[in-house]
Short mmCIF file of C-alpha atoms in Angstrom, two decimals:
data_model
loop_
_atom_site.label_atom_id
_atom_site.label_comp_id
_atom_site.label_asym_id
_atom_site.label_seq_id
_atom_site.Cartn_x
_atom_site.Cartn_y
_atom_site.Cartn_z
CA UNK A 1 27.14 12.26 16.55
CA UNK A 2 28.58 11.89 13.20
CA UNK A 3 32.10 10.28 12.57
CA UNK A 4 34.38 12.32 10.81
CA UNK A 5 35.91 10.85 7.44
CA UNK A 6 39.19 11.39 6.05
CA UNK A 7 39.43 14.57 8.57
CA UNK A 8 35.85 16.14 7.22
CA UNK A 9 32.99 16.63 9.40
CA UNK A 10 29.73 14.44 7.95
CA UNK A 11 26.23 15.99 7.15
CA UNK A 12 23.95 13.27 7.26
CA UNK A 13 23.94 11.15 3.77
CA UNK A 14 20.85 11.94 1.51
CA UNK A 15 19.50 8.89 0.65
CA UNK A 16 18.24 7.86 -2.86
CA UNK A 17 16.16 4.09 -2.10
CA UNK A 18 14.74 2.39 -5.17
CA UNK A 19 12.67 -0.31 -3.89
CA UNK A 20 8.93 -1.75 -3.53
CA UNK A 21 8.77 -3.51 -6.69
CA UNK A 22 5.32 -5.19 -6.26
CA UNK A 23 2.70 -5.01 -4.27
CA UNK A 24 0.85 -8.45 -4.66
CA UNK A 25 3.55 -9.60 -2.26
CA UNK A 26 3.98 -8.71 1.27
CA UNK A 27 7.67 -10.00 1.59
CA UNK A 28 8.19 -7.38 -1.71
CA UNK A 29 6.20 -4.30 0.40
CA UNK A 30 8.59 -5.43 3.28
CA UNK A 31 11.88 -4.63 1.70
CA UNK A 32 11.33 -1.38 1.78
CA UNK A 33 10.39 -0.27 5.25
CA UNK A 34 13.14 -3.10 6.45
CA UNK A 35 16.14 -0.65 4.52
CA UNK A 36 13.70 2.74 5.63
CA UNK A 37 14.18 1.26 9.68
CA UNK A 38 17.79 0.05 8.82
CA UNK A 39 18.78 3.53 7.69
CA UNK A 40 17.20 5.33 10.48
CA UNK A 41 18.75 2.87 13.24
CA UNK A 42 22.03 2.96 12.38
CA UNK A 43 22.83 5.94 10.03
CA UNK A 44 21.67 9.08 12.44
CA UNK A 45 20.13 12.00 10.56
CA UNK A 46 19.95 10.27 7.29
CA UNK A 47 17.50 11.49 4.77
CA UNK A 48 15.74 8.84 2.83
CA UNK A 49 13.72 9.19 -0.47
CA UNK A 50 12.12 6.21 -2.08
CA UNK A 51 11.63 5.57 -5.43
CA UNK A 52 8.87 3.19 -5.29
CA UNK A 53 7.85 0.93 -8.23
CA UNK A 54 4.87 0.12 -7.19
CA UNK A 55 2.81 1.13 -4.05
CA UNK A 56 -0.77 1.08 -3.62
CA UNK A 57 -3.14 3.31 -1.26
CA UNK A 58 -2.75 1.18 1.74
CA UNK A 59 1.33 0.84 1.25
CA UNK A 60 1.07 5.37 1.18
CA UNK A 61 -1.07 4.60 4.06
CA UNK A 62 1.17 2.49 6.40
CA UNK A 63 4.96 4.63 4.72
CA UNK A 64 2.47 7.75 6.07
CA UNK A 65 2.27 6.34 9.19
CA UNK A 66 5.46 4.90 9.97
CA UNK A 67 7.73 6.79 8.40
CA UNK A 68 6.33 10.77 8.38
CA UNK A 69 9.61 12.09 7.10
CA UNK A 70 10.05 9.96 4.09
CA UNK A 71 9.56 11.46 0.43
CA UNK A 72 8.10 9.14 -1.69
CA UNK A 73 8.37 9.17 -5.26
CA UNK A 74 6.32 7.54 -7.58
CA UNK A 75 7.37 8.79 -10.58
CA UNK A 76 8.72 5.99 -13.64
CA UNK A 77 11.06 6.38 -15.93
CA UNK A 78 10.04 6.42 -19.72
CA UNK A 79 11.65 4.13 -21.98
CA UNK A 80 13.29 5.68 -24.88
CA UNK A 81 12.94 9.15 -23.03
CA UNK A 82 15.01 11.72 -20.97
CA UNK A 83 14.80 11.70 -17.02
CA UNK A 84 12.03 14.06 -16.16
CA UNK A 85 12.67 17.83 -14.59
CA UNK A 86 11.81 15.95 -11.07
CA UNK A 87 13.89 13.20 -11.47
CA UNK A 88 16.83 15.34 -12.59
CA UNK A 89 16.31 17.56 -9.09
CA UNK A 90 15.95 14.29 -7.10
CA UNK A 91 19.06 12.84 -8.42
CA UNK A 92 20.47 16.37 -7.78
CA UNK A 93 19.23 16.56 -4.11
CA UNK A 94 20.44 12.74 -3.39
CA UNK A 95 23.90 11.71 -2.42
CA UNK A 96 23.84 7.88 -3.18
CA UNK A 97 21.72 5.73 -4.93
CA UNK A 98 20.87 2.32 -2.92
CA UNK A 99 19.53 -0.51 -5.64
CA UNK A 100 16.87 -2.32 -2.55
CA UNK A 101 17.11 -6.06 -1.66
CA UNK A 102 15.72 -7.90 -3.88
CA UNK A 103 15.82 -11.05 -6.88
CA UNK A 104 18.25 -9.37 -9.75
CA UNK A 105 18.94 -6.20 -10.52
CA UNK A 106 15.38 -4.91 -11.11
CA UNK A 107 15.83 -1.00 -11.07
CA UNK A 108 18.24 -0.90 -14.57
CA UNK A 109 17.38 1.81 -15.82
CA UNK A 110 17.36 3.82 -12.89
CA UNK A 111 20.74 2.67 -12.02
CA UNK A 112 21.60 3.53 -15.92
CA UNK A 113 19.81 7.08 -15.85
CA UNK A 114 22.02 8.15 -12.50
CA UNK A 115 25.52 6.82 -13.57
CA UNK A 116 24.57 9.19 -17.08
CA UNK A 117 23.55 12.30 -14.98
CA UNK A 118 25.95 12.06 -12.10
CA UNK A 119 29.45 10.60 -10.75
CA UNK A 120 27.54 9.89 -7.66
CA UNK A 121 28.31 6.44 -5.81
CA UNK A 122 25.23 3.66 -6.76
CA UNK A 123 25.10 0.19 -5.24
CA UNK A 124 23.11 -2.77 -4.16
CA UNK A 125 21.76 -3.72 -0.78
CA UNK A 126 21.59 -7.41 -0.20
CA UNK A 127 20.22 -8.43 -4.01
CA UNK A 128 20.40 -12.57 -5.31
CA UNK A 129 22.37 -13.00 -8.53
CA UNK A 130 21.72 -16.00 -9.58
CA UNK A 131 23.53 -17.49 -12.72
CA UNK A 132 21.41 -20.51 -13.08
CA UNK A 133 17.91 -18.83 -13.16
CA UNK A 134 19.73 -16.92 -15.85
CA UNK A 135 21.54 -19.88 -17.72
CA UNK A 136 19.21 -22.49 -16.75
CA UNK A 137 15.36 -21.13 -17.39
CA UNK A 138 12.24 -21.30 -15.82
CA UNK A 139 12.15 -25.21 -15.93
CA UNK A 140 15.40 -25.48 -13.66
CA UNK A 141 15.03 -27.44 -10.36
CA UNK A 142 17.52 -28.26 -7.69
CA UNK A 143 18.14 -28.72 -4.40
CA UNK A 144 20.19 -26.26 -2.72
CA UNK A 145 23.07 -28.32 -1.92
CA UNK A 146 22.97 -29.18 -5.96
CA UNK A 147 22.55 -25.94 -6.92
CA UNK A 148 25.58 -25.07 -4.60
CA UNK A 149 27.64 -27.23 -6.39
CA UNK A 150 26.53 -26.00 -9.40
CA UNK A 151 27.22 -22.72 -8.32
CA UNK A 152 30.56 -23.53 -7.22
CA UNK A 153 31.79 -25.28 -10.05
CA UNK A 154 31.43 -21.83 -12.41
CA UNK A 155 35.05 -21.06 -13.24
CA UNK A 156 34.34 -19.18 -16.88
CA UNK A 157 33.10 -15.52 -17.14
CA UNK A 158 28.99 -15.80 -18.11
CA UNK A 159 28.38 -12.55 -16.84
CA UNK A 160 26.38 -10.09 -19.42
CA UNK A 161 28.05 -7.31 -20.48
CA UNK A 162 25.52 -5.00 -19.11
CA UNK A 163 25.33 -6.43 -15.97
CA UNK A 164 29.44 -6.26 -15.60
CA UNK A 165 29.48 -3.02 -16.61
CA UNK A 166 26.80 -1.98 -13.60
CA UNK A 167 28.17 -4.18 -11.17
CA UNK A 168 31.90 -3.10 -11.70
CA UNK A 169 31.05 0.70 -11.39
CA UNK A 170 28.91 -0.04 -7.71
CA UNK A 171 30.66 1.41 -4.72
CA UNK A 172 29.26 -1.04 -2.70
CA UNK A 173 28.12 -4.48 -3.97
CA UNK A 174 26.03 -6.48 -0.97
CA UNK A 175 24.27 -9.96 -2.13
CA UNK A 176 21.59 -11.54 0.19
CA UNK A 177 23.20 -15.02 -0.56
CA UNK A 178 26.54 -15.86 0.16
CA UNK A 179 26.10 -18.23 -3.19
CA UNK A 180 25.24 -14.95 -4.97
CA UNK A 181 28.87 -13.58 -3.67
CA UNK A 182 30.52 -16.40 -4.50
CA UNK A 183 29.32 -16.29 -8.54
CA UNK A 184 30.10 -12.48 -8.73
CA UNK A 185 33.97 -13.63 -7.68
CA UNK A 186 34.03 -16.46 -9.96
CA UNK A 187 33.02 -13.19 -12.44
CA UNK A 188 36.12 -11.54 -10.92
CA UNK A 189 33.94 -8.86 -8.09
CA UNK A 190 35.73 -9.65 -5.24
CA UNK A 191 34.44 -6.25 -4.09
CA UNK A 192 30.80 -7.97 -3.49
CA UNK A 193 29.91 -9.06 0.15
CA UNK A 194 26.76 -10.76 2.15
CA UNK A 195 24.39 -8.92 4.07
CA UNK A 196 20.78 -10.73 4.55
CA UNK A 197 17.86 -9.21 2.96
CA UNK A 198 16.62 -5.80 4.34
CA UNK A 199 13.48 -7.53 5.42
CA UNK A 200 14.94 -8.68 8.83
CA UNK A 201 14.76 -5.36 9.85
CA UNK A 202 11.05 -4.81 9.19
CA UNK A 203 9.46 -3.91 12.74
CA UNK A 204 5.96 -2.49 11.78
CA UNK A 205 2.93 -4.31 12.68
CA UNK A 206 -0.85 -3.58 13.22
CA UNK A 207 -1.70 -5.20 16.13
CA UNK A 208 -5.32 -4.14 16.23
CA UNK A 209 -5.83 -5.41 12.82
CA UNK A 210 -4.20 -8.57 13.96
CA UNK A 211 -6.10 -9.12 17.08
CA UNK A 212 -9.00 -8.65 14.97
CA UNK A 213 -8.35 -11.08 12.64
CA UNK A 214 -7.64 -13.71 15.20
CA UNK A 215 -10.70 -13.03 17.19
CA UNK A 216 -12.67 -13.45 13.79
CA UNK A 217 -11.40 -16.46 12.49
CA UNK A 218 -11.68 -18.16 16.34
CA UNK A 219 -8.01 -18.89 15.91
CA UNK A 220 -7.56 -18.37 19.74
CA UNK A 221 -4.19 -17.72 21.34
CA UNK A 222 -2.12 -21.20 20.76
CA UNK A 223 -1.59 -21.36 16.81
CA UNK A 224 1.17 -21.92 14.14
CA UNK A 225 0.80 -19.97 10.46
CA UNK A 226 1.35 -22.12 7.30
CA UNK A 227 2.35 -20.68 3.92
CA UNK A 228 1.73 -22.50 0.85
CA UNK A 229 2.81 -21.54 -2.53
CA UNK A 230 2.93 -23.01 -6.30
CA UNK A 231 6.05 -24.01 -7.67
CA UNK A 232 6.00 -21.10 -9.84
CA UNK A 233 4.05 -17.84 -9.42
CA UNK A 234 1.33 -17.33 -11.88
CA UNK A 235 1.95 -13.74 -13.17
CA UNK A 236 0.26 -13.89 -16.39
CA UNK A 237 -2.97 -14.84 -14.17
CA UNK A 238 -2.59 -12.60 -11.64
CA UNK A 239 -1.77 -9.27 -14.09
CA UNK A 240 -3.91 -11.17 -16.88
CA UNK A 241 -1.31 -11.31 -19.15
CA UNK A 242 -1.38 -13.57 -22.79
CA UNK A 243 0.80 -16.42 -21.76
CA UNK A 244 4.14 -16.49 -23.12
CA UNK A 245 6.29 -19.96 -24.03
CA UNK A 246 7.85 -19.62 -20.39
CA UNK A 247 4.94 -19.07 -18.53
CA UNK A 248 3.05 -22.40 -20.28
CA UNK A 249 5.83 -24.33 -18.90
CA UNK A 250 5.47 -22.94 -15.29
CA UNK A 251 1.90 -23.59 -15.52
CA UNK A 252 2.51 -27.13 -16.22
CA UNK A 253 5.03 -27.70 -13.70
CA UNK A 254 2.10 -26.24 -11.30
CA UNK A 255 -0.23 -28.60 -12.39
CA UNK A 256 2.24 -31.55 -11.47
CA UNK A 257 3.45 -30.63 -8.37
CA UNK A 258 0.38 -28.77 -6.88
CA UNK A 259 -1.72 -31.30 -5.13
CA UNK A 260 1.35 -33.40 -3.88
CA UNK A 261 2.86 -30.01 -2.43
CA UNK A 262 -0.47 -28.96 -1.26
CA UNK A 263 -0.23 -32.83 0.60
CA UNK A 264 2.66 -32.79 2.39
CA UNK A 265 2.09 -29.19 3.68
CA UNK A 266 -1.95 -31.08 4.99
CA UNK A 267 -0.01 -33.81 6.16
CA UNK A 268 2.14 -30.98 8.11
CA UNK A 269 -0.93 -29.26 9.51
CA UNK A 270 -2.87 -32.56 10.49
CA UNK A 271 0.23 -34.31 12.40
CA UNK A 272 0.66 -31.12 14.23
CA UNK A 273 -2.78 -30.44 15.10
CA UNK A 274 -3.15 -33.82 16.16
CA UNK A 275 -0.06 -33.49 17.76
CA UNK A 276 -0.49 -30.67 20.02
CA UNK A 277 -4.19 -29.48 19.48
CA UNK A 278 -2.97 -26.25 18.55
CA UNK A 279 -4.77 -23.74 15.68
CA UNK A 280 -3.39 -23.48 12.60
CA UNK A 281 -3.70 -20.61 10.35
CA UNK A 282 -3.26 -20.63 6.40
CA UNK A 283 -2.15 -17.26 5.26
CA UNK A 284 -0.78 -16.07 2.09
CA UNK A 285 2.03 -14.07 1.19
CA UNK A 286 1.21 -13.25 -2.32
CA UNK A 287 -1.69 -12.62 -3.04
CA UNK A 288 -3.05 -15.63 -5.52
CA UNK A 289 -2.48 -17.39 -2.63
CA UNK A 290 -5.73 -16.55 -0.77
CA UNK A 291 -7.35 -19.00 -3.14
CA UNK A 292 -4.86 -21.68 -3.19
CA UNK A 293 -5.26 -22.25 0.61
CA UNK A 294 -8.98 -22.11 -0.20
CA UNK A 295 -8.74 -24.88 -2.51
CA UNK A 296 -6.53 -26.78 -0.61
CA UNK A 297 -7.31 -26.31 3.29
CA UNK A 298 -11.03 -25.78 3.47
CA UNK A 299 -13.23 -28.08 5.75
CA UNK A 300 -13.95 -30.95 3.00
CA UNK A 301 -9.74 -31.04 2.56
CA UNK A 302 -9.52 -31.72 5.84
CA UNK A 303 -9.57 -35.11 8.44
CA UNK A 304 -13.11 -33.93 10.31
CA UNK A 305 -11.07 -34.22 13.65
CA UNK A 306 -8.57 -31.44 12.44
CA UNK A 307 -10.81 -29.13 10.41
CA UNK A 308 -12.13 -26.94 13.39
CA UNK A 309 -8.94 -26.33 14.35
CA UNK A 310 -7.70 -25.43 11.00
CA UNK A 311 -8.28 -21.53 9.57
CA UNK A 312 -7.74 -19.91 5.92
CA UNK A 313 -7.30 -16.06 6.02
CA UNK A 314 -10.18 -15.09 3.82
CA UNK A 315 -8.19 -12.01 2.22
CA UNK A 316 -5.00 -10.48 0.63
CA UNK A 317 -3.68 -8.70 4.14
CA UNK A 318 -1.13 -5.89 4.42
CA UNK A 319 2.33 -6.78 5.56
CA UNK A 320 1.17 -5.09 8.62
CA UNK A 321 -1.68 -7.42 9.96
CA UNK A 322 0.91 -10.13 8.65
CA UNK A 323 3.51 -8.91 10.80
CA UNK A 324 1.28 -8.62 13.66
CA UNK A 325 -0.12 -12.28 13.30
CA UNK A 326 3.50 -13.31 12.83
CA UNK A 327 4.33 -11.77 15.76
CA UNK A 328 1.88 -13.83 17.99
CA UNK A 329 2.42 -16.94 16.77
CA UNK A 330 4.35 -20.15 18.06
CA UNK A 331 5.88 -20.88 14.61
CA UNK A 332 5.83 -20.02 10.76
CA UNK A 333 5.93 -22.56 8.47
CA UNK A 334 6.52 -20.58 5.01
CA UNK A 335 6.82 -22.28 1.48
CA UNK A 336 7.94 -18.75 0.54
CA UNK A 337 10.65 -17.41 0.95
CA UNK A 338 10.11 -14.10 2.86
CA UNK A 339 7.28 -14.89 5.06
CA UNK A 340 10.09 -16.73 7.63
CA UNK A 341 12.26 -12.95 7.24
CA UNK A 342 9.43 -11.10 8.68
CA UNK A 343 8.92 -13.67 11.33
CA UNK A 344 12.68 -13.27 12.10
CA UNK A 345 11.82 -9.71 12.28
CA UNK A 346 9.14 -10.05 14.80
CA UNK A 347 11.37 -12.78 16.93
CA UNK A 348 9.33 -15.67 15.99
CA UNK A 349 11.10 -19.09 14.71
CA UNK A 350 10.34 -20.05 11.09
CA UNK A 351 10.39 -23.17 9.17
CA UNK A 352 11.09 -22.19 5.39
CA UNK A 353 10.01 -25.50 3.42
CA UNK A 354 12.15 -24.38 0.08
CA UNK A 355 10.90 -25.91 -3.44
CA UNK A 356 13.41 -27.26 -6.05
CA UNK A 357 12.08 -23.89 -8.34
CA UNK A 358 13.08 -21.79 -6.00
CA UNK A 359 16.36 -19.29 -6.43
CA UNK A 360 19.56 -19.45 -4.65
CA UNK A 361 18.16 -16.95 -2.25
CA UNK A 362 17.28 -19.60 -0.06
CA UNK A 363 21.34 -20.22 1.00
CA UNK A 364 20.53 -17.00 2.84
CA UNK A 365 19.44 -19.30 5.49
CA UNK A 366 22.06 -21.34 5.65
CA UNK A 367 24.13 -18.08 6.27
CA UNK A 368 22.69 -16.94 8.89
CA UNK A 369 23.14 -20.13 10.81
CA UNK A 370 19.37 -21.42 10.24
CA UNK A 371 19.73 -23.78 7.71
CA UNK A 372 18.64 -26.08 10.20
CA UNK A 373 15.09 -24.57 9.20
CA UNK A 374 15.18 -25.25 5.89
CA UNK A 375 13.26 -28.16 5.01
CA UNK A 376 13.51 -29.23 1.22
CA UNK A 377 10.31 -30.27 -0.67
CA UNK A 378 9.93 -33.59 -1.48
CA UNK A 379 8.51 -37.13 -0.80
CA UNK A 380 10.04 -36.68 3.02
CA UNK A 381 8.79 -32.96 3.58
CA UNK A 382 5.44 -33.26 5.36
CA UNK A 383 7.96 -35.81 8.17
CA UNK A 384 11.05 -33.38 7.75
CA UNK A 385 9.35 -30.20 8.37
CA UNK A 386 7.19 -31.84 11.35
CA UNK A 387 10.25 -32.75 13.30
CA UNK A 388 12.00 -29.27 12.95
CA UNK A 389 8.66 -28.18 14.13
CA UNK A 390 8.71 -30.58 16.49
CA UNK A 391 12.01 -29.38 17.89
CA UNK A 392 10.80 -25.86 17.91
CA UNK A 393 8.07 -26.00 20.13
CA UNK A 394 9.71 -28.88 22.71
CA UNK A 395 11.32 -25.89 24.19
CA UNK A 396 10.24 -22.64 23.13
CA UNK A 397 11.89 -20.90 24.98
CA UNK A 398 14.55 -21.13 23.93
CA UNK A 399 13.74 -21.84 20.34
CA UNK A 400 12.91 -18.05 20.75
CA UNK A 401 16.54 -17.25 22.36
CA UNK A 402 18.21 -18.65 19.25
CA UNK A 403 15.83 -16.28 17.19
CA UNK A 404 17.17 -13.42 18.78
CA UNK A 405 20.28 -14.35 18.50
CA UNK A 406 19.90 -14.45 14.84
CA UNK A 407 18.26 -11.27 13.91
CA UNK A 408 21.00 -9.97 16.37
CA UNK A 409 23.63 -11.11 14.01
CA UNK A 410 21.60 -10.52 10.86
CA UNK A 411 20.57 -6.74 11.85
CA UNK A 412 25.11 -6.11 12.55
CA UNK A 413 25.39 -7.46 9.20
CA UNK A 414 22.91 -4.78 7.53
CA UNK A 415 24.20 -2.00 10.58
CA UNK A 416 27.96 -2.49 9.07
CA UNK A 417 26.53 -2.54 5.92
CA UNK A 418 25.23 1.01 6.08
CA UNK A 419 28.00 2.18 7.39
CA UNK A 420 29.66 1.98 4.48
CA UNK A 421 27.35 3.93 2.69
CA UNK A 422 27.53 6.71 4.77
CA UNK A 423 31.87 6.40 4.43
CA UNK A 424 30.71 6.19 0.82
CA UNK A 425 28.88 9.25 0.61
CA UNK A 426 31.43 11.36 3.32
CA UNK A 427 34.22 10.62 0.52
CA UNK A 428 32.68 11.35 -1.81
CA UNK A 429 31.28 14.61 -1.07
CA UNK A 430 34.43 15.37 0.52
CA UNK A 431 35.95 15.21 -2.61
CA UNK A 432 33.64 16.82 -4.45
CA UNK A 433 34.64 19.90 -2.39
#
């Protein structure tokens, strides 16, 4: 049942989700079924619409599936023109708008076009703001205890205008990071707060599609999954884009650091098959990937004593068969950032081996008492990242426990969360009685 607020009896909150802002990345697709599973678990009778940015057929396919009584919208704003007829009656029909997890704020304009249409509450739900991507440029690297300190030491006001002006008129203001939180107060929002990304509470899987995958590839029923990733990702390739200045920089920092990243995360794979004479499966989490592991972790890449045992997914998968994969495995080892969140999800311990490019995202970790798991690139990696493994599977058991434990924690943290959304929305429809 529905708790009263301020003495009125709730309706359940109508939802207005803006999310799914790529689909070349499975930890992107898996923000938004994460908040879709958050809402329905611990907001009863809520009613959910998503404004996707991007979805493809099999995304409809698997929202279809696992969530029947979700709306999706698909419908973008126009620069330069007026909210459509159906975006008007969505806003209309919605109670709150929730800004997803996810890198920045993303959905501007949609969080512009509702605070001109309505006095509805708007906020964000577990988003990275992260002054020194913004300050520093695409050529920034750190480690995250530097860019802590970096982060730390901000005592002057370097927010944009626009961004103030958003982030001062959100009723609720959640970062994924407690690093993010901390920059927004140095900005003077004390009002912002740290709840982990919404991926932690993605449960769907396709277990048939996994099973099949595994039987294909002769990956058997005693593996680990391994995640590479470039230092920067390629977008100009992947959407075919004319390079810009920034992106000629990030291609040359990929060139640099590829084949001694590419090592250490072999040298990972060949110690532990060695090791423990386990399978090991390369899988990608964005899609350019599927070629990087190619290049990297085929047979001739290989020692010939580890190669059999050693597997590269041959395609882009959904975040489903991902998930389901995930779900089987004895450990992720993820040079991306998400790919260890939907393991979480599934109950699985992670390794997340975090490169210098990376965002402050990564302190997310750290705040959910797993920074233990965090394994900085570097000279020391490949070693650093085999003993955590190491440690993971000398008792897993109850490696797994302490898994549990944490989504435990990290799901109250997103359940408290959206309880104040639905406060949110009670007050403010009760005052709009």
């Amino acid at each position: 049942m529905m708790r009263p607020v301020d003495g009125v009896r709730d309706r359940p909150p109508r939802i207005l989700l803006v999310s799914s802002w790529q689909t070349i990345n499975i930890g992107d697709v898996a923000h938004s079924p994460g908040a879709l599973r958050a809402f329905q678990r611990f907001c009863e009778g809520a009613q959910v619409t998503l404004w996707a940015w991007s979805s493809g057929e099999r995304e409809r396919k698997m929202f279809a599936e696992h969530f029947p009584d979700v709306t999706i919208v698909e419908e973008r704003l126009v620069e330069g023109e007026a909210p459509s007829r159906r975006i008007l009656r969505l806003f209309e029909e919605s109670d709150v708008l929730v800004h997803g997890s996810g890198p920045s704020i993303l959905a501007r304009a949609e969080l512009e076009a509702w605070r001109a249409h309505t006095d509805k509450p708007y906020g964000f739900f577990g988003v990275t703001f992260d002054p020194l991507a913004q300050v520093a440029g695409p050529g920034f690297f750190g480690t995250l205890d530097e860019v802590t300190a970096m982060v730390e030491a901000i005592s002057q006001p370097i927010l944009s205008a626009a961004d103030r002006g958003l982030l001062e008129g959100a009723a609720f203001l959640y970062c994924r990071d407690s690093l993010s939180v901390k920059y927004l107060w140095s900005q003077g929002l004390v009002s912002a707060s740290f709840m982990p990304d919404a991926v932690v509470c993605c449960d769907l899987q396709d277990a048939e599609a996994g099973s099949a995958l595994l039987t294909r590839l002769g990956c058997g029923e005693d593996f680990i999954c391994v995640i590479p990733r470039l230092r920067f990702t390629p977008y100009h390739q992947i959407f075919d884009l004319e390079p810009e200045r920034r992106h000629v920089l990030q291609d040359a920092v990929n060139a640099t650091f590829e084949q001694s990243d590419m090592d250490a995360l072999r040298e990972i794979v060949e110690r532990h098959v060695r090791r423990t004479g386990q399978h090991v499966l390369v899988c990608p989490e964005m899609e350019y990937e599927v070629p990087l592991a190619q290049a990297h972790f085929g047979p001739g890449d290989l020692a010939a004593d580890v190669a059999p045992r050693v597997h590269v997914v041959p395609h882009f998968w959904s975040l489903t068969e991902a998930a389901a994969v995930y779900r089987r495995a004895a450990a992720v080892i993820s040079m991306e950032c998400h790919s260890p969140l939907i393991a979480l999800a599934a109950g699985v311990p992670a390794i997340y081996l975090r490169q210098p490019t990376d965002t402050i995202k990564g302190h997310m970790y750290r705040d959910l008492g797993i920074g233990g798991r965090l394994v900085e690139a570097g000279p020391t990696a490949g070693r650093d990242a085999g003993r955590v493994l190491g440690e993971i599977l000398s008792d897993r058991e109850e490696a797994g426990r302490a898994t549990l434990d944490v989504r435990a924690a990290a799901e109250s943290l997103i359940s408290d969360a959206v309880e104040t959304i639905r406060v949110t929305v009670s007050r403010a429809v009760a005052r709009s009685r």
